[in-house]
Amino acid sequence: MARIQYILTFLLFALVCNAMALIRRAPTPGQLEQVTDFGDNPTDVGFYIYVPENLASNPAIIVAIHYCTGTAQAYYTGSPYAQYAETHGFIVIYPESPYEGGCWDVSSESTLTHNGGGNSNSIANMVTWTTAQYNADSSRVYVTGTSSGAMMTNVMAATYPNLFAAGIVYAGVPAGCFYSDTNQENGWNSTCAQGEVISTPEHWGDIARAMDAGYNGTRPKMQIYHGSVDATLYPQNYYETCKQWSDVFGYTYDSPQEVQSDTPLADWDKTIWGESLQGILANGVTHNIQIQGEEDLKWFGFTS
Ligand SMILES: *[C@@H]1O[C@H](CO)[C@@H](O)[C@H](O)[C@H]1NC(C)=O
Ligand SMILES: *[C@@H]1O[C@H](CO)[C@@H](O)[C@H](O)[C@H]1NC(C)=O
């Protein structure tokens, strides 16, 4: 009798512990929460998540990547995605740079390689965890970012083309442009930043393709924003990035389909190469380019 009682008490205790562990682990909806246990995280990237109170079933995911000196918290408050998440039911992942200075590693061999064990690998693992945990729609995973986060957006699109359906780049550089010839993690590449790395669409395309060598599936469609008077990441990087993706998608860089002036704002010119690539040059705008939230929702397919 005593023995059975003992076993029952033990089972009950185990159940309660389990339930508590579950409660502790599940991020609270409606606020920014850190996830610490999500699988392999070789470079210790921080993982913050916003699960909306109005979570859709089979939700989409947006990965929103901060700028240098930024944090997950800063991008959560400074970008519109969490608010939109409540309207459209998607989940937002805010990765956080592990480095002092808060830039991303977009320069080392490991981050520029599919499953190479760098920052890009950690971010991909956050997507995989979130997809499993929330039964998310793996065909509606999107990535965007500003500045260093924009560089990382291009890197994510090149290293994990299988994971993403679309990307939006706010003031970045082409994938691989920040390459470090000493294989430095998280190195700053002034030659690239100052727009002095100028190449052909084919060369840029080769660099992107090499980041997930042999991949032949669909790739995220890309939208590239840049200010024409950006003095941090020179506007030449806009043209180089558009060259890169035009080659990857098989468009002819020199002959886009259409140019729409004053789109989406006055003095911003949108160049359309095809349904997978648009570039928006914001005339007179500095590095401090504003996120066009409503436009982003359209590109990601939440609105039309
Ligand atoms: C900067 O990147 C370019 C490629 O975009 C590379 O050729 C150059 O060596 C890099 N500079 C440094 C200092 O690593
Ligand atoms: C794409 O790659 C897969 C796996 O390597 C291969 O089985 C398939 O035949 C390839 N498809 C094309 C169109 O090359």
Coordinates of C-alpha atoms and ligand atoms in Angstrom, one line a residue:
M1 CA 0.0 0.0 0.0
A2 CA 2.7 2.5 1.1
R3 CA 4.7 1.5 -1.9
I4 CA 1.9 2.3 -4.3
Q5 CA 1.3 5.6 -2.6
Y6 CA 4.9 6.4 -3.0
I7 CA 4.9 5.5 -6.7
L8 CA 1.8 7.6 -7.3
T9 CA 3.2 10.6 -5.4
F10 CA 6.4 10.2 -7.5
L11 CA 4.4 10.1 -10.7
L12 CA 2.4 13.2 -9.8
F13 CA 5.6 15.0 -8.9
A14 CA 7.1 14.1 -12.2
L15 CA 4.0 15.3 -14.1
V16 CA 4.0 18.6 -12.3
C17 CA 7.7 19.1 -13.0
N18 CA 7.1 18.4 -16.7
A19 CA 4.3 20.8 -16.9
M20 CA 6.3 23.5 -15.2
A21 CA 9.2 22.9 -17.6
L22 CA 6.8 23.3 -20.5
I23 CA 5.3 26.5 -19.1
R24 CA 8.8 27.9 -18.5
R25 CA 9.9 27.0 -22.0
A26 CA 7.0 28.2 -24.1
P27 CA 7.5 31.9 -24.9
T28 CA 4.6 34.1 -23.7
P29 CA 2.5 35.4 -26.6
G30 CA 2.3 39.2 -27.1
Q31 CA 5.8 40.0 -25.8
L32 CA 9.4 39.7 -26.8
E33 CA 10.9 36.5 -25.3
Q34 CA 14.3 34.9 -25.4
V35 CA 14.6 31.3 -26.4
T36 CA 17.8 29.7 -25.1
D37 CA 17.4 26.1 -26.2
F38 CA 16.8 25.7 -29.9
G39 CA 19.4 23.3 -31.2
D40 CA 22.9 24.0 -32.5
N41 CA 24.1 27.5 -31.9
P42 CA 27.8 27.4 -32.8
T43 CA 28.4 31.1 -32.6
D44 CA 26.1 32.0 -29.6
V45 CA 23.7 34.1 -31.5
G46 CA 20.8 35.4 -29.3
F47 CA 17.4 34.2 -30.2
Y48 CA 14.4 36.4 -29.4
I49 CA 10.9 35.7 -30.6
Y50 CA 7.6 37.5 -30.8
V51 CA 4.6 35.1 -30.9
P52 CA 1.5 37.2 -31.4
E53 CA -1.5 36.8 -29.2
N54 CA -3.5 36.3 -32.4
L55 CA -1.3 33.5 -33.7
A56 CA -2.5 32.1 -37.0
S57 CA -2.7 28.3 -37.3
N58 CA 0.2 27.2 -39.6
P59 CA 1.7 30.7 -39.2
A60 CA 4.2 32.4 -41.4
I61 CA 7.6 33.6 -40.0
I62 CA 9.5 36.8 -40.5
V63 CA 13.2 36.9 -39.5
A64 CA 14.0 40.5 -38.7
I65 CA 17.8 41.3 -38.3
H66 CA 19.1 44.3 -36.5
Y67 CA 21.9 46.8 -37.6
C68 CA 25.3 47.3 -36.0
T69 CA 25.0 48.6 -32.4
G70 CA 21.5 47.2 -32.5
T71 CA 19.8 44.5 -30.4
A72 CA 16.8 42.3 -30.8
Q73 CA 15.0 44.5 -28.4
A74 CA 15.9 47.7 -30.4
Y75 CA 14.8 46.2 -33.7
Y76 CA 11.6 44.8 -32.0
T77 CA 10.6 48.3 -30.9
G78 CA 12.1 50.1 -33.9
S79 CA 10.5 48.1 -36.7
P80 CA 6.8 47.5 -37.4
Y81 CA 6.8 43.7 -37.6
A82 CA 5.6 42.8 -34.2
Q83 CA 2.5 45.1 -34.6
Y84 CA 1.8 43.6 -37.9
A85 CA 2.2 40.1 -36.4
E86 CA -0.9 40.8 -34.3
T87 CA -2.9 41.7 -37.5
H88 CA -1.6 38.9 -39.7
G89 CA -0.8 36.2 -37.2
F90 CA 2.8 35.5 -38.1
I91 CA 5.7 35.0 -35.8
V92 CA 8.8 37.3 -35.7
I93 CA 12.3 36.0 -35.0
Y94 CA 14.8 38.7 -33.8
P95 CA 18.3 37.2 -33.8
E96 CA 20.8 39.1 -31.8
S97 CA 24.5 39.5 -32.7
P98 CA 26.9 37.9 -30.2
Y99 CA 29.7 40.4 -30.9
E100 CA 30.7 43.6 -29.1
G101 CA 29.5 46.3 -31.4
G102 CA 26.5 44.3 -32.5
C103 CA 27.4 43.8 -36.1
W104 CA 26.8 40.4 -37.8
D105 CA 29.4 38.0 -39.1
V106 CA 29.0 38.4 -42.9
S107 CA 32.7 38.0 -43.6
S108 CA 34.0 34.5 -42.4
E109 CA 34.0 31.4 -44.5
S110 CA 31.8 29.6 -42.0
T111 CA 29.0 32.2 -42.1
L112 CA 29.2 32.4 -45.9
T113 CA 28.6 28.6 -46.2
H114 CA 25.4 26.6 -45.9
N115 CA 25.6 24.7 -42.6
G116 CA 29.1 26.2 -42.1
G117 CA 28.6 26.7 -38.4
G118 CA 28.6 30.6 -38.5
N119 CA 25.9 33.1 -37.5
S120 CA 23.9 32.2 -40.6
N121 CA 23.7 28.6 -39.4
S122 CA 22.4 29.7 -36.0
I123 CA 19.7 31.8 -37.6
A124 CA 18.7 29.0 -39.8
N125 CA 18.4 26.8 -36.8
M126 CA 16.1 29.3 -35.2
V127 CA 13.8 29.1 -38.2
T128 CA 13.8 25.3 -38.0
W129 CA 13.0 25.3 -34.3
T130 CA 10.2 27.8 -34.7
T131 CA 8.7 25.9 -37.7
A132 CA 8.6 22.7 -35.6
Q133 CA 7.5 24.3 -32.4
Y134 CA 4.6 26.3 -33.9
N135 CA 3.7 24.1 -36.9
A136 CA 4.7 27.1 -39.0
D137 CA 4.2 27.2 -42.8
S138 CA 7.7 26.4 -44.1
S139 CA 6.7 27.9 -47.5
R140 CA 6.1 31.3 -45.9
V141 CA 9.3 32.1 -44.1
Y142 CA 10.7 35.6 -44.8
V143 CA 13.9 37.5 -44.0
T144 CA 14.6 41.2 -43.7
G145 CA 17.1 43.5 -42.0
T146 CA 18.7 46.9 -41.9
S147 CA 22.4 47.7 -42.6
S148 CA 24.5 44.9 -41.1
G149 CA 21.1 43.1 -40.8
A150 CA 20.6 43.8 -44.5
M151 CA 24.0 42.3 -45.3
M152 CA 22.9 39.3 -43.3
T153 CA 19.6 39.1 -45.2
N154 CA 21.6 38.7 -48.4
V155 CA 23.8 36.1 -46.7
M156 CA 20.7 34.2 -45.4
A157 CA 19.2 34.2 -48.9
A158 CA 22.4 32.9 -50.4
T159 CA 23.3 30.3 -47.7
Y160 CA 19.7 29.0 -47.0
P161 CA 17.7 29.6 -50.2
N162 CA 15.7 26.5 -49.3
L163 CA 14.3 28.2 -46.1
F164 CA 13.0 31.5 -47.4
A165 CA 10.3 32.6 -49.8
A166 CA 11.3 36.2 -49.9
G167 CA 13.8 38.7 -48.6
I168 CA 13.9 42.5 -48.1
V169 CA 17.2 44.3 -47.8
Y170 CA 17.4 47.8 -46.3
A171 CA 20.9 49.3 -47.1
G172 CA 23.2 46.3 -47.3
V173 CA 25.9 45.0 -49.5
P174 CA 25.9 41.9 -51.8
A175 CA 26.3 38.5 -50.2
G176 CA 30.1 37.9 -49.9
C177 CA 31.1 41.5 -50.4
F178 CA 32.3 41.8 -46.8
Y179 CA 34.4 38.7 -47.3
S180 CA 37.5 38.7 -45.1
D181 CA 40.7 37.6 -46.7
T182 CA 42.0 36.6 -43.3
N183 CA 38.8 34.7 -42.5
Q184 CA 38.0 37.1 -39.7
E185 CA 34.7 36.6 -38.0
N186 CA 32.6 39.8 -38.0
G187 CA 35.2 41.8 -39.8
W188 CA 34.5 45.2 -41.3
N189 CA 35.4 45.5 -45.0
S190 CA 35.9 49.1 -46.0
T191 CA 36.6 48.4 -49.6
C192 CA 33.2 46.9 -49.9
A193 CA 31.5 49.5 -47.6
Q194 CA 32.9 52.3 -49.7
G195 CA 31.6 50.8 -52.9
E196 CA 34.9 49.9 -54.4
V197 CA 34.1 46.2 -54.9
I198 CA 32.6 46.4 -58.4
S199 CA 32.1 43.2 -60.4
T200 CA 30.0 41.6 -63.1
P201 CA 26.6 40.1 -62.5
E202 CA 28.0 36.6 -63.3
H203 CA 30.8 37.0 -60.7
W204 CA 28.4 38.1 -58.0
G205 CA 26.0 35.3 -59.0
D206 CA 28.8 32.7 -58.7
I207 CA 29.6 34.0 -55.2
A208 CA 26.0 33.6 -54.1
R209 CA 25.5 30.2 -55.7
A210 CA 28.8 28.9 -54.1
M211 CA 27.3 29.6 -50.6
D212 CA 25.0 26.6 -51.1
A213 CA 26.8 24.8 -53.8
G214 CA 24.7 22.4 -55.8
Y215 CA 21.4 23.9 -54.7
N216 CA 18.9 23.9 -57.5
G217 CA 15.6 24.6 -55.9
T218 CA 13.5 27.7 -55.7
R219 CA 15.1 30.8 -54.1
P220 CA 13.6 33.7 -52.1
K221 CA 12.5 36.6 -54.3
M222 CA 14.5 39.7 -53.3
Q223 CA 13.6 43.4 -52.8
I224 CA 16.6 45.7 -52.4
Y225 CA 16.3 49.2 -50.9
H226 CA 19.2 51.7 -50.7
G227 CA 19.6 55.5 -50.2
S228 CA 21.4 57.3 -53.0
V229 CA 23.5 59.4 -50.6
D230 CA 24.3 56.6 -48.2
A231 CA 27.8 57.5 -46.8
T232 CA 28.2 54.4 -44.6
L233 CA 27.5 51.7 -47.2
Y234 CA 28.0 53.5 -50.5
P235 CA 25.2 53.3 -53.0
Q236 CA 27.4 51.4 -55.4
N237 CA 26.4 48.4 -53.2
Y238 CA 22.9 48.8 -54.3
Y239 CA 23.9 48.3 -57.9
E240 CA 26.2 45.4 -57.0
T241 CA 23.5 43.7 -55.0
C242 CA 21.0 44.0 -57.9
K243 CA 23.6 42.6 -60.2
Q244 CA 24.0 39.6 -57.9
W245 CA 20.4 38.7 -57.7
S246 CA 19.6 39.4 -61.3
D247 CA 22.2 36.9 -62.3
V248 CA 21.0 34.3 -59.8
F249 CA 17.5 34.7 -61.2
G250 CA 18.6 34.6 -64.8
Y251 CA 17.6 38.2 -65.5
T252 CA 19.7 40.5 -67.6
Y253 CA 20.9 43.2 -65.3
D254 CA 21.3 45.8 -68.0
S255 CA 17.8 45.4 -69.3
P256 CA 15.2 45.4 -66.5
Q257 CA 11.6 44.9 -67.3
E258 CA 10.4 48.3 -66.0
V259 CA 11.4 51.3 -64.0
Q260 CA 8.7 53.1 -61.9
S261 CA 9.6 56.5 -60.7
D262 CA 8.2 58.0 -57.4
T263 CA 7.5 54.4 -56.2
P264 CA 6.6 53.8 -53.4
L265 CA 7.5 57.3 -52.3
A266 CA 8.3 60.6 -54.1
D267 CA 11.9 60.5 -55.5
W268 CA 12.2 56.8 -54.9
D269 CA 12.7 54.8 -58.1
K270 CA 11.7 51.2 -58.4
T271 CA 13.4 48.9 -60.9
I272 CA 11.7 45.6 -61.7
W273 CA 13.7 42.9 -63.3
G274 CA 11.0 40.3 -63.0
E275 CA 8.8 38.8 -60.3
S276 CA 11.8 37.7 -58.2
L277 CA 13.7 40.9 -58.1
Q278 CA 13.0 44.6 -57.4
G279 CA 15.4 47.4 -56.5
I280 CA 14.3 50.6 -54.9
L281 CA 16.8 53.5 -55.0
A282 CA 15.7 56.2 -52.6
N283 CA 17.0 59.4 -54.0
G284 CA 18.4 61.9 -51.4
V285 CA 18.2 59.3 -48.6
T286 CA 21.1 58.6 -46.3
H287 CA 22.0 55.3 -44.6
N288 CA 19.1 56.0 -42.3
I289 CA 16.5 54.6 -44.6
Q290 CA 13.1 53.9 -43.2
I291 CA 11.4 50.5 -43.3
Q292 CA 8.4 50.6 -45.6
G293 CA 6.2 48.3 -43.5
E294 CA 3.1 48.3 -45.7
E295 CA 5.3 47.6 -48.8
D296 CA 7.0 44.8 -46.9
L297 CA 3.6 43.1 -46.2
K298 CA 2.9 43.2 -49.9
W299 CA 6.3 41.7 -50.9
F300 CA 5.8 39.0 -48.3
G301 CA 2.3 38.3 -49.5
F302 CA 0.3 39.3 -46.5
T303 CA -1.6 42.0 -48.3
S304 CA -2.0 42.8 -52.0
Ligands
LIG1 C1 36.9 42.9 -48.8 O1 36.1 42.1 -49.7 C2 36.6 41.9 -51.0 C3 35.5 41.1 -51.7 O2 34.3 41.7 -51.7 C4 37.9 41.1 -50.9 O3 38.4 41.0 -52.2 C5 38.9 41.9 -50.0 O4 40.0 41.1 -49.9 C6 38.3 42.1 -48.7 N1 39.2 42.9 -47.8 C7 39.7 42.5 -46.7 C8 40.6 43.4 -45.9 O5 39.5 41.4 -46.3
LIG2 C1 18.5 19.1 -58.3 O1 19.3 18.4 -57.4 C2 18.8 17.2 -57.0 C3 19.6 16.7 -55.8 O2 20.9 16.8 -56.0 C4 18.7 16.2 -58.2 O3 18.2 15.0 -57.8 C5 17.9 16.8 -59.3 O4 17.9 16.0 -60.4 C6 18.4 18.2 -59.6 N1 17.5 18.9 -60.5 C7 17.8 19.6 -61.6 C8 16.8 20.2 -62.4 O5 19.0 19.8 -61.8

